[in-house]
Coordinates of C-alpha atoms in Angstrom, one line a residue:
Chain A
X1 CA 177.1 70.8 -31.9
X2 CA 175.0 73.1 -29.8
X3 CA 174.7 72.4 -26.0
X4 CA 171.8 74.0 -24.2
X5 CA 172.2 74.7 -20.5
X6 CA 169.2 75.7 -18.6
X7 CA 169.2 77.5 -15.2
X8 CA 166.4 78.5 -12.9
X9 CA 165.2 82.0 -13.5
X10 CA 166.8 84.6 -11.2
X11 CA 164.9 87.6 -9.8
X12 CA 167.7 90.1 -9.5
X13 CA 165.6 92.5 -7.4
X14 CA 164.9 89.8 -4.8
X15 CA 168.6 88.7 -4.7
X16 CA 169.6 92.3 -4.0
X17 CA 167.0 92.5 -1.2
X18 CA 168.5 89.4 0.4
X19 CA 171.9 91.1 0.6
X20 CA 170.4 93.5 3.1
X21 CA 171.6 92.5 6.6
X22 CA 169.1 92.1 9.4
X23 CA 170.3 95.1 11.3
X24 CA 168.6 98.3 12.6
X25 CA 169.9 101.8 12.1
X26 CA 172.3 101.5 15.0
X27 CA 173.6 98.2 13.7
X28 CA 174.2 99.7 10.3
X29 CA 176.1 102.6 11.9
X30 CA 178.3 100.1 13.7
X31 CA 179.0 98.2 10.5
X32 CA 179.9 101.4 8.8
X33 CA 182.3 102.5 11.6
X34 CA 185.8 102.7 10.2
X35 CA 187.8 102.6 13.5
X36 CA 187.4 100.9 16.9
X37 CA 187.3 104.4 18.4
X38 CA 184.2 105.2 16.3
X39 CA 182.6 101.9 17.4
X40 CA 183.5 102.7 21.0
X41 CA 181.8 106.1 20.7
X42 CA 178.7 104.7 19.1
X43 CA 177.9 102.3 21.9
X44 CA 179.0 104.7 24.6
X45 CA 181.5 102.3 26.1
X46 CA 183.5 103.2 29.2
X47 CA 182.6 105.8 31.9
X48 CA 180.4 108.4 30.2
X49 CA 179.0 110.7 32.8
X50 CA 181.1 113.8 33.4
X51 CA 178.9 114.7 36.4
X52 CA 179.8 113.3 39.8
X53 CA 176.8 112.6 42.1
X54 CA 174.3 113.1 39.3
X55 CA 171.9 110.9 41.1
X56 CA 172.1 113.0 44.2
X57 CA 172.9 110.1 46.6
X58 CA 175.8 111.8 48.4
X59 CA 175.1 114.7 50.9
X60 CA 178.1 114.9 53.3
X61 CA 177.2 118.4 54.5
X62 CA 173.7 117.3 55.6
X63 CA 170.3 116.7 53.9
X64 CA 168.6 120.0 54.4
X65 CA 169.7 123.7 54.8
X66 CA 167.9 127.0 54.8
X67 CA 170.0 129.1 52.4
X68 CA 170.1 132.7 51.4
X69 CA 172.6 132.7 48.5
X70 CA 175.8 131.4 47.0
X71 CA 177.4 128.2 48.3
X72 CA 177.6 124.5 48.7
X73 CA 175.0 123.5 51.2
X74 CA 173.7 120.0 51.1
X75 CA 174.1 117.6 48.1
X76 CA 177.7 117.1 47.1
X77 CA 179.1 118.9 44.1
X78 CA 176.0 121.1 43.5
X79 CA 175.9 124.7 44.5
X80 CA 173.6 127.6 44.3
X81 CA 174.3 131.0 42.8
X82 CA 173.1 134.4 43.8
X83 CA 174.3 137.2 41.6
X84 CA 174.3 141.0 41.8
X85 CA 174.0 141.2 45.5
X86 CA 170.8 139.3 45.8
X87 CA 169.7 137.2 48.7
X88 CA 166.8 134.8 48.8
X89 CA 165.1 132.4 51.2
X90 CA 165.2 128.9 50.0
X91 CA 165.4 125.4 51.5
X92 CA 167.9 123.2 49.7
X93 CA 167.5 119.5 50.5
X94 CA 168.4 116.0 49.5
X95 CA 165.1 114.2 49.1
X96 CA 164.4 110.5 49.5
X97 CA 161.4 110.2 47.3
X98 CA 158.7 107.7 46.7
X99 CA 157.8 108.9 43.2
X100 CA 161.4 109.2 41.9
X101 CA 161.9 108.1 38.3
X102 CA 162.7 104.5 37.9
X103 CA 166.2 103.6 39.2
X104 CA 166.7 106.8 41.3
X105 CA 166.3 107.0 45.0
X106 CA 167.3 110.6 45.7
X107 CA 166.9 114.1 44.3
X108 CA 168.0 117.6 45.0
X109 CA 165.2 120.0 45.8
X110 CA 165.1 123.8 46.0
X111 CA 162.0 125.1 47.8
X112 CA 161.1 128.8 47.9
X113 CA 160.3 129.8 51.5
X114 CA 159.8 133.5 51.0
X115 CA 158.4 135.2 47.9
X116 CA 160.3 138.0 46.2
X117 CA 160.7 139.7 42.8
X118 CA 164.0 139.3 41.2
X119 CA 165.2 142.6 39.7
X120 CA 167.9 144.1 37.5
X121 CA 170.7 141.6 36.9
X122 CA 169.9 139.3 39.8
X123 CA 170.1 135.6 39.2
X124 CA 169.2 132.5 41.1
X125 CA 170.7 129.3 39.7
X126 CA 171.8 125.8 40.5
X127 CA 175.3 125.2 39.3
X128 CA 177.6 122.2 38.6
X129 CA 181.3 122.9 38.1
X130 CA 183.9 120.7 36.5
X131 CA 187.7 120.9 36.6
X132 CA 189.3 122.0 33.4
X133 CA 191.6 118.9 33.3
X134 CA 188.5 116.7 33.2
X135 CA 187.1 118.1 30.0
X136 CA 190.1 118.2 27.8
X137 CA 188.6 115.5 25.6
X138 CA 185.8 117.9 24.6
X139 CA 188.6 119.5 22.4
X140 CA 187.0 122.9 22.8
X141 CA 188.6 125.7 20.7
X142 CA 189.4 123.4 17.9
X143 CA 187.6 122.3 14.7
X144 CA 187.3 118.8 16.2
X145 CA 185.3 120.0 19.2
X146 CA 182.7 117.5 20.4
X147 CA 179.0 117.7 20.8
X148 CA 177.9 117.1 24.3
X149 CA 174.5 116.0 25.6
X150 CA 173.0 116.8 29.0
X151 CA 170.1 114.7 30.2
X152 CA 168.2 114.8 33.5
X153 CA 164.9 114.1 35.3
X154 CA 163.2 117.2 36.5
X155 CA 160.0 118.2 38.4
X156 CA 158.5 121.5 39.4
X157 CA 155.1 122.9 40.4
X158 CA 155.8 125.6 37.7
X159 CA 155.6 124.4 34.1
X160 CA 157.3 126.6 31.6
X161 CA 160.7 127.6 30.1
X162 CA 163.9 127.1 32.1
X163 CA 167.2 128.4 30.9
X164 CA 170.3 126.3 30.7
X165 CA 173.8 127.8 30.3
X166 CA 177.0 125.8 29.8
X167 CA 180.1 128.0 30.3
X168 CA 183.7 127.4 29.3
X169 CA 186.4 129.3 31.2
X170 CA 189.5 130.5 29.6
X171 CA 191.9 133.2 30.8
X172 CA 191.8 134.6 27.2
X173 CA 188.1 135.1 27.5
X174 CA 185.2 132.9 28.5
X175 CA 182.5 131.5 26.2
X176 CA 179.0 130.4 27.0
X177 CA 176.0 128.8 25.3
X178 CA 172.5 129.7 26.2
X179 CA 169.6 127.4 25.6
X180 CA 166.4 126.2 27.4
X181 CA 164.1 123.3 28.0
X182 CA 160.4 123.2 28.9
X183 CA 158.7 121.6 31.8
X184 CA 155.3 120.6 30.3
X185 CA 153.4 119.3 33.3
X186 CA 153.5 120.6 36.8
X187 CA 154.3 118.3 39.7
X188 CA 155.4 115.5 37.3
X189 CA 158.8 114.0 36.8
X190 CA 159.9 114.6 33.2
X191 CA 163.0 113.4 31.3
X192 CA 164.9 116.1 29.4
X193 CA 167.9 115.9 27.1
X194 CA 169.6 118.9 25.6
X195 CA 172.3 118.6 22.8
X196 CA 175.0 121.3 23.1
X197 CA 176.8 122.1 19.9
X198 CA 180.6 122.0 19.7
X199 CA 182.5 125.0 21.0
X200 CA 185.1 125.6 18.3
X201 CA 185.7 129.2 19.3
X202 CA 187.3 129.0 22.8
X203 CA 189.6 126.6 24.6
X204 CA 189.4 125.8 28.3
X205 CA 191.8 126.3 31.1
X206 CA 193.0 122.7 31.5
X207 CA 193.9 123.0 35.1
X208 CA 192.6 121.8 38.4
X209 CA 190.4 124.9 38.7
X210 CA 187.0 125.4 37.2
X211 CA 187.1 124.9 33.4
X212 CA 183.5 124.3 32.7
X213 CA 180.2 124.7 34.5
X214 CA 176.5 124.4 33.8
X215 CA 173.9 126.7 35.2
X216 CA 170.3 125.6 35.7
X217 CA 168.6 129.1 35.9
X218 CA 165.7 129.3 38.3
X219 CA 165.0 133.0 38.3
X220 CA 166.5 136.0 36.6
X221 CA 166.1 139.7 36.7
X222 CA 165.0 141.5 33.4
X223 CA 168.5 142.8 32.7
X224 CA 169.8 139.3 32.1
X225 CA 167.1 138.1 29.8
X226 CA 168.7 137.7 26.4
X227 CA 168.3 135.6 23.2
X228 CA 169.8 132.1 23.1
X229 CA 173.3 132.0 21.7
X230 CA 175.8 129.5 20.5
X231 CA 179.2 129.7 22.3
X232 CA 179.5 133.5 22.4
X233 CA 181.8 135.6 24.5
X234 CA 179.1 136.5 27.0
X235 CA 178.5 136.8 30.6
X236 CA 177.4 134.0 32.9
X237 CA 174.0 133.8 34.6
X238 CA 171.8 134.8 31.7
X239 CA 168.4 133.5 30.9
X240 CA 166.1 133.4 27.9
X241 CA 162.8 135.1 27.4
X242 CA 160.0 133.4 29.3
X243 CA 162.3 132.1 32.1
X244 CA 160.2 130.7 35.0
X245 CA 160.4 132.8 38.1
X246 CA 160.8 130.3 40.9
X247 CA 161.1 132.9 43.7
X248 CA 157.8 134.7 43.0
X249 CA 155.6 132.5 45.2
X250 CA 156.2 130.6 48.5
X251 CA 156.4 126.8 48.0
X252 CA 157.5 126.9 44.4
X253 CA 160.0 124.1 44.0
X254 CA 162.5 122.6 41.6
X255 CA 163.6 119.1 41.9
X256 CA 166.2 117.3 39.8
X257 CA 168.0 114.0 39.6
X258 CA 169.7 111.6 37.1
X259 CA 171.9 114.3 35.7
X260 CA 174.3 113.1 33.0
X261 CA 176.6 115.0 30.8
X262 CA 178.3 113.0 28.0
X263 CA 180.1 113.3 24.7
X264 CA 178.0 112.9 21.7
X265 CA 174.6 113.9 20.2
X266 CA 172.6 111.2 22.0
X267 CA 171.5 110.9 25.6
X268 CA 172.3 107.4 26.7
X269 CA 170.6 105.8 29.8
X270 CA 172.0 107.1 33.1
X271 CA 175.2 105.5 34.2
X272 CA 174.2 103.6 37.3
X273 CA 177.5 101.7 37.2
X274 CA 179.2 103.5 40.1
X275 CA 178.7 102.1 43.6
X276 CA 177.9 104.3 46.5
X277 CA 181.5 103.9 47.7
X278 CA 182.9 105.0 44.3
X279 CA 180.6 108.0 44.1
X280 CA 181.5 109.1 47.7
X281 CA 185.2 108.7 46.9
X282 CA 184.8 111.0 43.8
X283 CA 183.0 113.6 46.0
X284 CA 185.8 113.4 48.6
X285 CA 188.2 114.9 46.2
X286 CA 186.2 118.1 46.8
X287 CA 184.8 117.8 50.3
X288 CA 185.5 115.6 53.3
X289 CA 183.9 115.2 56.7
X290 CA 185.9 113.8 59.7
X291 CA 183.9 113.0 62.8
X292 CA 180.2 113.1 63.2
X293 CA 180.2 109.6 64.7
X294 CA 180.7 108.4 68.3
X295 CA 182.1 110.3 71.3
X296 CA 185.8 109.6 70.8
X297 CA 186.6 110.3 67.1
X298 CA 190.4 110.5 66.9
X299 CA 191.4 113.4 64.7
X300 CA 195.1 114.0 65.1
X301 CA 198.2 112.7 66.9
X302 CA 200.5 115.3 68.5
X303 CA 201.8 116.9 71.7
X304 CA 200.8 119.4 74.3
X305 CA 202.4 122.8 75.2
X306 CA 200.9 124.7 78.1
X307 CA 197.2 124.8 77.4
X308 CA 197.6 124.1 73.7
X309 CA 197.6 121.1 71.4
X310 CA 199.6 120.7 68.2
X311 CA 199.1 117.7 66.0
X312 CA 199.0 116.1 62.6
X313 CA 196.4 114.1 60.7
X314 CA 195.8 112.6 57.3
X315 CA 192.8 113.2 55.0
X316 CA 190.7 110.3 53.8
X317 CA 192.0 110.8 50.2
X318 CA 194.0 113.4 48.3
X319 CA 191.9 116.4 47.6
X320 CA 191.9 118.7 44.6
X321 CA 193.9 121.4 46.3
X322 CA 194.8 122.3 49.9
X323 CA 191.3 122.4 51.6
X324 CA 189.7 125.0 53.8
X325 CA 189.0 123.8 57.4
X326 CA 186.0 124.6 59.4
X327 CA 184.0 123.2 62.3
X328 CA 180.5 122.0 61.9
X329 CA 178.8 121.9 65.3
X330 CA 180.2 123.0 68.6
X331 CA 183.9 124.1 68.9
X332 CA 184.2 122.8 72.5
X333 CA 183.4 119.3 71.2
X334 CA 187.0 119.4 69.8
X335 CA 189.5 118.5 72.5
X336 CA 192.7 116.7 73.3
X337 CA 193.7 114.1 75.8
X338 CA 196.9 112.8 77.3
X339 CA 197.2 110.3 80.1
X340 CA 194.3 111.3 82.4
X341 CA 193.8 114.8 81.3
X342 CA 191.1 115.7 78.8
X343 CA 190.8 119.3 77.6
X344 CA 188.2 120.9 75.4
X345 CA 189.0 123.5 72.7
X346 CA 188.4 127.1 73.8
X347 CA 188.4 128.5 70.2
X348 CA 188.2 127.3 66.7
X349 CA 191.3 125.3 65.8
X350 CA 193.8 126.8 63.4
X351 CA 194.4 124.2 60.7
X352 CA 197.1 124.3 58.0
X353 CA 196.4 121.9 55.1
X354 CA 198.0 120.3 52.2
X355 CA 195.9 118.3 49.7
X356 CA 196.3 115.1 51.8
X357 CA 197.3 116.2 55.3
X358 CA 196.5 118.7 58.0
X359 CA 198.3 120.3 60.9
X360 CA 196.0 121.4 63.8
X361 CA 196.6 123.7 66.7
X362 CA 194.1 124.8 69.3
X363 CA 194.0 126.1 72.9
X364 CA 192.1 125.1 75.9
X365 CA 191.5 126.5 79.4
X366 CA 193.1 123.4 80.9
X367 CA 196.8 123.4 81.8
X368 CA 198.6 120.2 80.9
X369 CA 202.2 118.8 80.9
X370 CA 204.5 120.4 78.3
X371 CA 205.6 118.2 75.4
X372 CA 203.4 115.3 76.4
X373 CA 202.1 113.0 73.7
X374 CA 198.5 113.5 73.1
X375 CA 195.7 113.1 70.6
X376 CA 192.9 115.4 69.4
X377 CA 189.4 114.1 69.2
X378 CA 185.8 115.0 68.6
X379 CA 183.6 114.1 71.6
X380 CA 180.1 114.5 70.1
X381 CA 178.5 112.8 67.0
X382 CA 176.9 116.2 66.3
X383 CA 180.2 117.9 65.6
X384 CA 182.6 117.3 62.7
X385 CA 185.6 118.8 60.9
X386 CA 184.9 119.9 57.3
X387 CA 187.6 120.1 54.7
X388 CA 186.5 122.0 51.6
X389 CA 188.4 122.0 48.3
X390 CA 185.4 122.6 46.1
X391 CA 185.6 124.6 42.8
Chain B
X1 CA 179.9 138.6 41.7
X2 CA 178.7 136.1 44.2
X3 CA 177.9 137.4 47.7
X4 CA 180.5 136.3 50.2
X5 CA 180.9 138.2 53.4
X6 CA 184.4 138.1 54.9
X7 CA 185.2 139.6 58.3
X8 CA 188.1 139.5 60.7
X9 CA 190.7 137.7 58.5
X10 CA 194.1 137.3 60.1
X11 CA 197.4 135.5 59.3
X12 CA 198.2 132.5 61.4
X13 CA 201.7 131.3 62.1
X14 CA 202.8 127.8 63.1
X15 CA 205.1 126.8 65.8
X16 CA 208.1 127.5 63.6
X17 CA 206.9 131.0 62.9
X18 CA 205.9 130.4 59.3
X19 CA 202.7 131.8 58.0
X20 CA 200.6 128.9 56.8
X21 CA 197.0 129.9 56.7
X22 CA 194.4 132.7 57.0
X23 CA 191.9 132.5 59.8
X24 CA 188.8 134.2 58.5
X25 CA 185.1 134.4 59.2
X26 CA 183.3 133.7 55.9
X27 CA 179.6 134.0 55.8
X28 CA 179.5 133.6 59.5
X29 CA 181.7 130.5 59.7
X30 CA 185.2 130.7 61.1
X31 CA 187.6 128.9 58.6
X32 CA 191.3 128.2 58.2
X33 CA 192.0 129.1 54.6
X34 CA 195.2 127.8 53.0
X35 CA 197.5 130.0 51.1
X36 CA 196.7 128.2 47.9
X37 CA 195.6 130.2 44.8
X38 CA 193.5 127.3 43.6
X39 CA 191.5 127.3 46.9
X40 CA 188.2 129.2 46.3
X41 CA 188.2 130.7 49.8
X42 CA 191.7 132.1 49.3
X43 CA 190.3 133.8 46.1
X44 CA 187.4 135.1 48.1
X45 CA 189.8 136.6 50.7
X46 CA 191.6 138.3 47.8
X47 CA 188.2 139.6 46.5
X48 CA 187.4 140.9 49.9
X49 CA 190.7 142.8 50.0
X50 CA 190.0 144.3 46.6
X51 CA 186.5 145.4 47.6
X52 CA 186.9 146.2 51.2
X53 CA 190.6 147.0 51.7
X54 CA 191.8 146.6 55.2
X55 CA 188.2 146.6 56.6
X56 CA 188.1 142.8 56.3
X57 CA 191.4 142.2 58.0
X58 CA 192.5 142.3 61.6
X59 CA 195.4 144.7 61.5
X60 CA 197.3 145.5 58.4
X61 CA 197.0 143.4 55.3
X62 CA 200.3 141.4 54.9
X63 CA 202.3 142.7 52.0
X64 CA 202.3 139.4 50.0
X65 CA 198.5 139.1 50.4
X66 CA 198.0 142.7 49.2
X67 CA 200.3 142.0 46.3
X68 CA 198.3 138.9 45.3
X69 CA 195.1 140.9 45.5
X70 CA 196.6 143.7 43.4
X71 CA 197.7 141.2 40.8
X72 CA 194.2 139.6 40.7
X73 CA 192.6 143.0 40.3
X74 CA 195.0 144.0 37.5
X75 CA 194.3 140.7 35.6
X76 CA 190.6 141.1 36.0
X77 CA 190.7 144.7 34.7
X78 CA 192.9 143.6 31.8
X79 CA 190.5 140.8 30.9
X80 CA 187.5 143.1 31.1
X81 CA 189.3 145.8 29.1
X82 CA 190.1 143.3 26.3
X83 CA 186.5 142.1 26.1
X84 CA 185.2 145.7 26.0
X85 CA 187.7 146.7 23.3
X86 CA 186.7 143.7 21.2
X87 CA 183.0 144.7 21.6
X88 CA 183.7 148.2 20.5
X89 CA 185.5 146.9 17.5
X90 CA 182.4 145.2 16.2
X91 CA 180.4 147.2 13.6
X92 CA 177.5 149.5 14.6
X93 CA 174.4 147.7 13.6
X94 CA 172.6 151.0 12.8
X95 CA 175.3 151.9 10.3
X96 CA 176.1 148.6 8.8
X97 CA 179.5 147.7 7.5
X98 CA 181.3 148.5 4.2
X99 CA 182.9 145.9 2.1
X100 CA 186.7 145.9 2.2
X101 CA 188.8 144.4 -0.7
X102 CA 192.5 143.8 -0.9
X103 CA 194.8 142.9 -3.7
X104 CA 196.3 139.5 -3.1
X105 CA 198.4 137.1 -5.2
X106 CA 196.5 134.4 -7.0
X107 CA 199.3 131.9 -6.8
X108 CA 200.1 132.2 -10.5
X109 CA 203.1 134.1 -11.9
X110 CA 203.8 135.7 -15.2
X111 CA 207.1 136.9 -16.8
X112 CA 207.5 140.7 -17.0
X113 CA 209.5 141.4 -20.1
X114 CA 210.3 144.9 -18.9
X115 CA 211.8 143.9 -15.6
X116 CA 212.8 140.5 -16.9
X117 CA 211.4 138.9 -13.7
X118 CA 208.6 136.6 -12.7
X119 CA 205.8 138.5 -11.0
X120 CA 202.7 137.5 -9.0
X121 CA 199.3 137.7 -10.7
X122 CA 197.2 139.8 -8.4
X123 CA 193.4 139.9 -7.9
X124 CA 190.9 141.6 -5.7
X125 CA 189.8 139.6 -2.6
X126 CA 187.0 140.6 -0.3
X127 CA 188.5 140.6 3.2
X128 CA 185.4 142.0 4.9
X129 CA 181.9 141.5 3.7
X130 CA 179.4 144.3 3.6
X131 CA 176.5 144.3 6.0
X132 CA 173.5 146.4 5.4
X133 CA 172.4 148.6 8.3
X134 CA 169.3 147.4 10.0
X135 CA 166.0 149.3 9.8
X136 CA 166.1 152.1 12.3
X137 CA 162.5 151.4 13.5
X138 CA 160.1 148.5 13.7
X139 CA 156.4 148.5 14.1
X140 CA 154.4 146.4 16.5
X141 CA 150.8 145.9 17.4
X142 CA 149.8 147.0 20.9
X143 CA 146.7 145.5 22.4
X144 CA 144.8 147.2 25.2
X145 CA 145.1 145.6 28.6
X146 CA 141.9 147.3 29.7
X147 CA 139.7 146.5 26.8
X148 CA 140.5 143.1 25.2
X149 CA 137.9 143.8 22.5
X150 CA 139.5 147.0 21.3
X151 CA 141.4 147.1 18.0
X152 CA 145.2 146.9 18.4
X153 CA 147.1 150.0 17.7
X154 CA 150.2 150.1 15.6
X155 CA 153.3 151.5 17.4
X156 CA 156.6 152.4 15.9
X157 CA 159.7 151.9 18.1
X158 CA 163.4 151.9 17.7
X159 CA 164.7 148.6 16.3
X160 CA 165.5 146.4 19.4
X161 CA 168.7 145.3 17.6
X162 CA 169.9 148.9 17.7
X163 CA 168.8 149.4 21.2
X164 CA 170.7 146.4 22.4
X165 CA 173.8 147.4 20.3
X166 CA 173.8 150.9 21.7
X167 CA 173.5 149.7 25.3
X168 CA 176.2 147.1 24.9
X169 CA 178.6 149.6 23.3
X170 CA 177.9 152.1 26.1
X171 CA 178.7 149.5 28.7
X172 CA 181.9 148.5 26.9
X173 CA 182.9 152.2 26.5
X174 CA 182.3 152.7 30.3
X175 CA 184.7 149.8 31.0
X176 CA 187.3 151.2 28.7
X177 CA 187.0 154.7 30.2
X178 CA 187.2 153.3 33.7
X179 CA 190.3 151.1 33.1
X180 CA 193.5 152.5 34.7
X181 CA 196.1 153.6 32.1
X182 CA 198.7 151.1 33.4
X183 CA 196.3 148.3 32.6
X184 CA 195.7 149.6 29.1
X185 CA 199.4 150.0 28.6
X186 CA 199.9 146.3 29.5
X187 CA 197.6 145.2 26.7

């Protein structure tokens, strides 16, 4: 006997189409990921930004300074470079700006205050330095080295080509990468992202000294104009053909905020996750200010000897290395007091530091009891003690 | 090098007589600099000693600080020397590079009836690839700045690749020539 079974017709093409999942490209990548680590990397989970104070909110040294060259001047962690004996006249400031890109309140601004022509191998750059121990996961010098992506918001009155130079430091020989980005419209905030290829050639010194830095070149003499290169053994402070010359006219400016450096080939949105307190604490590993508030800021506890004070204090948090001490303001605002005697410092204190403590000694013109308990203080809000352990 | 001006550095001793910091005026600001090699101001003091000698110090430079400066200078010279030697070892772009081959075992072996032993099968392997020399000159069109309507003129110049190579080699050779013999001997 023959039994006939009838089934509805099946359109094989449609059935296969139904198998497709309702996911976008990113969703497909997530489904294809073979390990949790791969998924972690795809969504950029965890703390991503290698830059501290990328949104320029912290400026412990002050909000504006007229500068002539190298150094840390205003916004924390960012410093200027002046190579080959050059000097310039620039105002470096932290700006509280109304037209800031969405989500950002502050920027770092460099304003040319005196025009000059940069010659020979002179360079004017803005630099951000990172400890070697903080970039070990880039796996530089191995075949597994990572791509990294730098993103930022930038604004200048001068449209054109700006050079960008990541630099990896190694005692066996440094390596650098030279690339560029373009500011298209003058006086307009623009978002930029630059993918930096893996550095498989050179490792990094994985210590608490500088292992990696990025230069934002702002002006360069003709001797340092070269072709872009991919992790070559080459000098720092180079620029590509067409580099804008920010020093050539008074009132030229360069303004930047929202700087993020992260592992991967994609620039993810800026990591706003850090509170002001967290960001300040990260900056204080490199620079701390004691004082600058009130007229009786207690600085150290100790004793007197003749006209001198000797005392000990503790830093706010452990710093990268033993910091350098200096006075910002007026030296005579430093003083010590015991019982009814108050004495002002007659010279800059000598301060011996460790990464988390300091021992202070200074003299005065006032004679006091020997070996009396005393404390050192700062008597003016305009004066403060600076502890600098920057890279 | 970055411009940092250091004047009147001096050693400071604590109440116990131990030397604990350097008091120095750096870029016009008086600072207490710790004796910590990872502190950037300490390194700047060493740089000042290398460049200025005792001019940056009040009195004689303490022996241990001078020794630290000498060691830093030695290491800098050695690093520069190595980079320069590596640059000079690169081929001359105007001359190109010859191919180099080498006999290497294939991984197979055959039995040699005369010696009654297994022997490696060898073959030629290119260990250095050949690179042709670049053209000695290139031509470019030059337009008149005074007369934009004028026809451009063809100009022949030295190949910029050769110009750059010659300049870099000369710079590297100058570094090698200027390196003290004891630094070269340490390489």
